[in-house]
């Protein structure tokens, strides 16, 4: 396992790759980067089709705040194990598979090797997986989620139609087919195209819909295991922000804040948007002014 470096996207200082083996035999790619005199560790989780290299800049920002970083590629994407056939097709039957990925990473890499307190920073699909863990696991002191995937924009398709289509595709054995109209967004993983991924499949969307429904079924007053902040993108065209706001009204230890001018990829936005995000992050995590980046 290796990291892909380019002149415009150098790796964080001291970053190393570590393999993670799940209980069901998947081999995942993890990255660890340490800093001197650390004040804690951030576990960094990307979204669907993401890979660790997309968050090198964010990792450097965190290291400058004297926070160690541990990042993970979920199964089927990035540098983690792919299906031997059709490696560009990320297909899962349930998000419970990702639950196992995070559990393995925490128990094999983060807790044994990196200093607490542990903070969680997760984007989009990673935010969904993070929230699933936060219902039961007490690993983290605080969590910050960017544009968490708790529902999607279905555009012209009513949700009941989407549910029937995905159920029908799965029942007919067509869950591995790509959704129509969605193409690979990676124009140029030129140096390591193997890190890229195709569009979501009917089966992946069905698994996502089941996870969305699980959150909607939570009893009012359900508490997460740590305080959690969702940073929403005001111009998001991927996730439906209303799902996060609905969750905020239904459970405790969960709040939202919106960056009005941001699009979905908050951590890869303009410098101004990123500065707004890190101002929120620093305040929420409670970093002292003398250890923030100047």
CSV table of C-alpha atoms in Angstrom, one decimal:
chain,number,residue,atom,x,y,z
A,1,UNK,CA,0.0,0.0,0.0
A,2,UNK,CA,1.2,3.5,-0.8
A,3,UNK,CA,0.2,7.1,-1.0
A,4,UNK,CA,0.1,8.9,-4.3
A,5,UNK,CA,2.0,12.2,-4.2
A,6,UNK,CA,2.1,15.1,-6.7
A,7,UNK,CA,3.9,18.4,-6.6
A,8,UNK,CA,0.6,20.2,-6.0
A,9,UNK,CA,-0.6,17.8,-3.3
A,10,UNK,CA,2.2,16.6,-1.1
A,11,UNK,CA,1.6,14.2,1.7
A,12,UNK,CA,1.4,15.5,5.3
A,13,UNK,CA,4.7,15.3,7.1
A,14,UNK,CA,5.5,11.9,8.4
A,15,UNK,CA,2.4,10.2,6.8
A,16,UNK,CA,2.6,6.4,6.6
A,17,UNK,CA,0.2,3.8,5.2
A,18,UNK,CA,-1.1,1.0,7.5
A,19,UNK,CA,-3.2,-2.0,6.4
A,20,UNK,CA,-6.4,-2.8,8.3
A,21,UNK,CA,-7.9,-6.2,8.1
A,22,UNK,CA,-11.6,-6.5,8.9
A,23,UNK,CA,-13.3,-9.5,10.5
A,24,UNK,CA,-14.9,-10.4,7.2
A,25,UNK,CA,-11.5,-10.4,5.5
A,26,UNK,CA,-11.3,-7.0,3.7
A,27,UNK,CA,-8.0,-5.3,3.6
A,28,UNK,CA,-8.3,-1.5,3.9
A,29,UNK,CA,-5.8,1.3,3.5
A,30,UNK,CA,-5.3,3.6,6.4
A,31,UNK,CA,-3.0,6.6,6.9
A,32,UNK,CA,-1.5,7.9,10.1
A,33,UNK,CA,0.4,11.3,10.5
A,34,UNK,CA,1.7,12.3,13.8
A,35,UNK,CA,2.7,15.7,15.2
A,36,UNK,CA,4.9,16.9,18.0
A,37,UNK,CA,3.3,17.6,21.4
A,38,UNK,CA,-0.1,16.5,20.2
A,39,UNK,CA,-3.3,17.6,21.8
A,40,UNK,CA,-5.4,14.8,20.4
A,41,UNK,CA,-6.2,12.9,17.2
A,42,UNK,CA,-8.6,13.5,14.4
A,43,UNK,CA,-10.1,10.4,12.6
A,44,UNK,CA,-10.8,11.6,9.1
A,45,UNK,CA,-13.5,9.8,7.0
A,46,UNK,CA,-14.2,10.8,3.4
A,47,UNK,CA,-17.3,10.3,1.3
A,48,UNK,CA,-18.3,7.8,-1.4
A,49,UNK,CA,-15.6,7.5,-4.1
A,50,UNK,CA,-13.2,9.5,-2.0
A,51,UNK,CA,-9.6,8.6,-1.2
A,52,UNK,CA,-7.1,9.7,1.4
A,53,UNK,CA,-5.2,11.9,-1.0
A,54,UNK,CA,-8.2,14.2,-1.4
A,55,UNK,CA,-7.7,15.2,2.2
A,56,UNK,CA,-4.0,15.9,2.3
A,57,UNK,CA,-4.6,19.6,2.6
A,58,UNK,CA,-7.1,19.1,5.4
A,59,UNK,CA,-4.6,16.8,7.1
A,60,UNK,CA,-1.9,19.4,7.0
A,61,UNK,CA,-4.3,21.9,8.5
A,62,UNK,CA,-5.0,19.5,11.4
A,63,UNK,CA,-1.4,18.7,12.0
A,64,UNK,CA,-0.6,22.5,12.2
A,65,UNK,CA,-3.1,22.5,15.1
A,66,UNK,CA,-1.1,19.8,16.9
A,67,UNK,CA,-3.7,17.2,16.1
A,68,UNK,CA,-2.5,13.8,14.9
A,69,UNK,CA,-4.5,12.5,11.9
A,70,UNK,CA,-5.8,9.0,11.1
A,71,UNK,CA,-7.5,8.6,7.7
A,72,UNK,CA,-9.3,5.6,6.2
A,73,UNK,CA,-10.4,4.5,2.7
A,74,UNK,CA,-13.6,2.4,3.1
A,75,UNK,CA,-13.9,-0.9,1.4
A,76,UNK,CA,-14.3,-0.8,-2.3
A,77,UNK,CA,-12.8,2.6,-2.8
A,78,UNK,CA,-9.5,4.5,-2.8
A,79,UNK,CA,-6.5,2.2,-2.0
A,80,UNK,CA,-8.6,-0.3,-0.1
A,81,UNK,CA,-9.5,-3.8,-1.4
A,82,UNK,CA,-11.7,-3.8,-4.5
A,83,UNK,CA,-13.8,-6.6,-6.0
A,84,UNK,CA,-11.5,-8.8,-8.2
A,85,UNK,CA,-14.0,-8.2,-11.0
A,86,UNK,CA,-15.2,-4.7,-11.8
A,87,UNK,CA,-13.0,-2.9,-9.3
A,88,UNK,CA,-14.5,0.5,-10.3
A,89,UNK,CA,-18.0,-0.6,-9.1
A,90,UNK,CA,-18.6,0.2,-5.4
A,91,UNK,CA,-21.4,-2.1,-4.5
A,92,UNK,CA,-22.6,-2.9,-0.9
A,93,UNK,CA,-25.8,-4.5,0.3
A,94,UNK,CA,-25.8,-2.7,3.6
A,95,UNK,CA,-23.9,0.2,5.3
A,96,UNK,CA,-23.2,-2.2,8.1
A,97,UNK,CA,-20.2,-3.3,6.1
A,98,UNK,CA,-18.8,0.2,6.6
A,99,UNK,CA,-19.5,0.0,10.3
A,100,UNK,CA,-17.1,-2.9,10.4
A,101,UNK,CA,-14.5,-0.9,8.5
A,102,UNK,CA,-14.6,1.9,11.1
A,103,UNK,CA,-14.6,-0.5,14.1
A,104,UNK,CA,-11.5,-2.3,12.7
A,105,UNK,CA,-9.7,0.9,12.1
A,106,UNK,CA,-10.3,2.2,15.6
A,107,UNK,CA,-9.4,-1.0,17.4
A,108,UNK,CA,-6.4,-1.9,15.2
A,109,UNK,CA,-4.8,1.5,14.4
A,110,UNK,CA,-6.2,4.5,16.2
A,111,UNK,CA,-6.7,3.4,19.9
A,112,UNK,CA,-3.5,1.4,20.2
A,113,UNK,CA,-1.2,3.9,18.4
A,114,UNK,CA,-2.5,7.5,18.7
A,115,UNK,CA,-3.1,9.8,21.6
A,116,UNK,CA,-6.6,10.7,22.9
A,117,UNK,CA,-8.8,12.6,23.0
A,118,UNK,CA,-10.2,11.4,19.7
A,119,UNK,CA,-12.2,13.7,17.4
A,120,UNK,CA,-14.2,12.6,14.4
A,121,UNK,CA,-14.2,14.6,11.1
A,122,UNK,CA,-16.3,12.9,8.4
A,123,UNK,CA,-17.7,14.1,5.1
A,124,UNK,CA,-20.9,13.1,3.2
A,125,UNK,CA,-21.3,9.3,3.2
A,126,UNK,CA,-18.5,9.2,5.9
A,127,UNK,CA,-20.9,11.4,8.0
A,128,UNK,CA,-23.6,8.8,7.7
A,129,UNK,CA,-21.2,6.1,8.8
A,130,UNK,CA,-19.9,8.3,11.6
A,131,UNK,CA,-23.4,8.9,13.0
A,132,UNK,CA,-24.2,5.1,12.9
A,133,UNK,CA,-21.1,4.6,15.1
A,134,UNK,CA,-22.0,7.5,17.4
A,135,UNK,CA,-25.2,5.8,18.4
A,136,UNK,CA,-23.3,3.0,20.1
A,137,UNK,CA,-19.6,3.7,20.3
A,138,UNK,CA,-17.9,5.9,22.9
A,139,UNK,CA,-14.6,6.4,21.1
A,140,UNK,CA,-14.9,10.1,20.4
A,141,UNK,CA,-14.9,13.3,22.5
A,142,UNK,CA,-16.5,15.4,19.8
A,143,UNK,CA,-17.5,14.9,16.1
A,144,UNK,CA,-17.8,17.3,13.2
A,145,UNK,CA,-19.6,16.2,10.1
A,146,UNK,CA,-19.4,18.1,6.8
A,147,UNK,CA,-22.5,17.8,4.5
A,148,UNK,CA,-23.5,14.5,6.1
A,149,UNK,CA,-25.4,12.2,3.8
A,150,UNK,CA,-28.8,11.6,5.6
A,151,UNK,CA,-30.9,12.0,2.4
A,152,UNK,CA,-30.2,13.0,-1.2
A,153,UNK,CA,-31.7,15.4,-3.8
A,154,UNK,CA,-33.9,13.1,-5.9
A,155,UNK,CA,-34.6,16.0,-8.3
A,156,UNK,CA,-37.6,15.0,-10.5
A,157,UNK,CA,-38.1,11.6,-8.9
A,158,UNK,CA,-40.4,11.3,-5.8
A,159,UNK,CA,-38.9,9.3,-3.0
A,160,UNK,CA,-41.5,6.5,-3.2
A,161,UNK,CA,-40.6,6.0,-6.9
A,162,UNK,CA,-36.9,5.9,-6.0
A,163,UNK,CA,-37.6,3.3,-3.3
A,164,UNK,CA,-39.6,1.1,-5.7
A,165,UNK,CA,-36.9,1.3,-8.4
A,166,UNK,CA,-34.1,0.4,-6.1
A,167,UNK,CA,-36.0,-2.4,-4.5
A,168,UNK,CA,-37.0,-3.7,-7.9
A,169,UNK,CA,-33.4,-3.6,-9.3
A,170,UNK,CA,-32.2,-5.4,-6.2
A,171,UNK,CA,-34.9,-8.1,-6.4
A,172,UNK,CA,-34.2,-8.6,-10.1
A,173,UNK,CA,-30.5,-9.1,-9.4
A,174,UNK,CA,-29.6,-5.8,-11.0
A,175,UNK,CA,-28.3,-4.0,-7.9
A,176,UNK,CA,-24.8,-3.8,-9.4
A,177,UNK,CA,-26.0,-1.6,-12.3
A,178,UNK,CA,-25.0,2.0,-12.2
A,179,UNK,CA,-27.7,4.6,-11.7
A,180,UNK,CA,-28.6,6.5,-14.9
A,181,UNK,CA,-27.1,9.8,-15.7
A,182,UNK,CA,-24.2,9.6,-13.2
A,183,UNK,CA,-20.7,9.3,-14.5
A,184,UNK,CA,-17.3,9.2,-13.0
A,185,UNK,CA,-16.4,12.6,-11.7
A,186,UNK,CA,-12.6,11.9,-11.6
A,187,UNK,CA,-11.4,13.5,-14.8
A,188,UNK,CA,-8.1,13.0,-13.7
A,189,UNK,CA,-6.7,10.8,-11.3
A,190,UNK,CA,-3.9,10.8,-13.9
A,191,UNK,CA,-1.1,9.4,-11.8
A,192,UNK,CA,-3.1,6.7,-10.0
A,193,UNK,CA,-6.4,6.1,-11.9
A,194,UNK,CA,-6.9,3.0,-9.8
A,195,UNK,CA,-8.0,5.2,-6.9
A,196,UNK,CA,-11.0,6.4,-8.8
A,197,UNK,CA,-14.5,4.9,-8.7
A,198,UNK,CA,-17.5,4.7,-10.9
A,199,UNK,CA,-20.9,6.1,-10.1
A,200,UNK,CA,-23.2,4.7,-7.4
A,201,UNK,CA,-25.2,1.5,-8.2
A,202,UNK,CA,-28.8,0.8,-7.5
A,203,UNK,CA,-27.6,-1.5,-4.7
A,204,UNK,CA,-25.5,1.2,-3.1
A,205,UNK,CA,-28.5,3.6,-3.2
A,206,UNK,CA,-30.8,0.9,-1.7
A,207,UNK,CA,-28.3,0.5,1.1
A,208,UNK,CA,-28.1,4.3,1.6
A,209,UNK,CA,-31.9,4.5,1.7
A,210,UNK,CA,-32.1,1.9,4.4
A,211,UNK,CA,-29.5,3.8,6.4
A,212,UNK,CA,-31.5,7.1,6.0
A,213,UNK,CA,-34.7,5.3,7.2
A,214,UNK,CA,-32.9,4.0,10.2
A,215,UNK,CA,-32.1,7.5,11.3
A,216,UNK,CA,-35.7,8.6,10.7
A,217,UNK,CA,-36.9,5.8,13.0
A,218,UNK,CA,-34.9,6.9,16.0
A,219,UNK,CA,-36.9,7.7,19.0
A,220,UNK,CA,-37.2,11.4,19.9
A,221,UNK,CA,-34.6,12.1,22.6
A,222,UNK,CA,-32.1,9.5,21.4
A,223,UNK,CA,-28.6,10.6,22.5
A,224,UNK,CA,-25.4,10.3,20.6
A,225,UNK,CA,-22.3,9.1,22.5
A,226,UNK,CA,-20.6,12.5,22.0
A,227,UNK,CA,-21.5,16.1,21.0
A,228,UNK,CA,-21.8,16.3,17.3
A,229,UNK,CA,-22.0,19.2,14.9
A,230,UNK,CA,-23.1,19.0,11.3
A,231,UNK,CA,-21.7,21.7,9.0
A,232,UNK,CA,-24.1,22.0,6.1
A,233,UNK,CA,-23.3,23.5,2.7
A,234,UNK,CA,-25.9,26.1,1.7
A,235,UNK,CA,-25.5,25.4,-2.0
A,236,UNK,CA,-25.4,21.6,-1.7
A,237,UNK,CA,-26.9,19.8,-4.7
A,238,UNK,CA,-26.0,16.3,-3.5
A,239,UNK,CA,-27.4,15.9,0.0
A,240,UNK,CA,-30.7,17.2,1.3
A,241,UNK,CA,-29.9,19.5,4.3
A,242,UNK,CA,-33.4,19.2,5.6
A,243,UNK,CA,-32.7,15.6,6.8
A,244,UNK,CA,-29.9,16.9,9.1
A,245,UNK,CA,-32.2,19.7,10.4
A,246,UNK,CA,-34.9,17.1,11.1
A,247,UNK,CA,-32.4,14.9,13.0
A,248,UNK,CA,-31.4,18.0,15.0
A,249,UNK,CA,-35.0,18.3,16.3
A,250,UNK,CA,-35.3,14.7,17.1
A,251,UNK,CA,-32.1,13.7,18.9
A,252,UNK,CA,-29.9,15.2,21.6
A,253,UNK,CA,-26.2,16.0,21.3
A,254,UNK,CA,-26.6,16.9,17.7
A,255,UNK,CA,-26.6,20.5,16.2
A,256,UNK,CA,-26.3,22.0,12.7
A,257,UNK,CA,-24.7,25.2,11.3
A,258,UNK,CA,-24.7,26.3,7.7
A,259,UNK,CA,-22.0,27.9,5.5
A,260,UNK,CA,-24.4,29.6,3.0
A,261,UNK,CA,-22.0,30.0,0.0
A,262,UNK,CA,-20.5,26.5,0.2
A,263,UNK,CA,-21.1,23.7,-2.2
A,264,UNK,CA,-21.1,20.1,-1.2
A,265,UNK,CA,-17.3,19.5,-0.9
A,266,UNK,CA,-16.7,21.8,2.0
A,267,UNK,CA,-13.2,20.6,2.8
A,268,UNK,CA,-12.1,21.0,-0.8
A,269,UNK,CA,-13.8,24.4,-1.4
A,270,UNK,CA,-12.2,27.8,-1.8
A,271,UNK,CA,-9.8,29.2,0.8
A,272,UNK,CA,-12.5,31.5,2.1
A,273,UNK,CA,-15.0,28.7,2.6
A,274,UNK,CA,-12.3,26.5,4.2
A,275,UNK,CA,-11.4,29.3,6.6
A,276,UNK,CA,-15.0,29.6,7.6
A,277,UNK,CA,-15.1,25.9,8.2
A,278,UNK,CA,-12.0,25.8,10.3
A,279,UNK,CA,-13.2,28.8,12.4
A,280,UNK,CA,-16.2,26.7,13.3
A,281,UNK,CA,-14.1,23.5,13.8
A,282,UNK,CA,-11.7,25.3,16.1
A,283,UNK,CA,-14.4,26.8,18.2
A,284,UNK,CA,-16.4,23.6,18.5
A,285,UNK,CA,-13.5,21.3,19.3
A,286,UNK,CA,-12.3,23.9,21.8
A,287,UNK,CA,-8.7,24.4,20.6
A,288,UNK,CA,-6.8,27.1,22.5
A,289,UNK,CA,-5.7,30.1,20.5
A,290,UNK,CA,-2.0,29.3,21.0
A,291,UNK,CA,-2.2,26.0,19.2
A,292,UNK,CA,-4.3,27.1,16.3
A,293,UNK,CA,-2.6,27.7,13.0
A,294,UNK,CA,-1.6,31.4,12.5
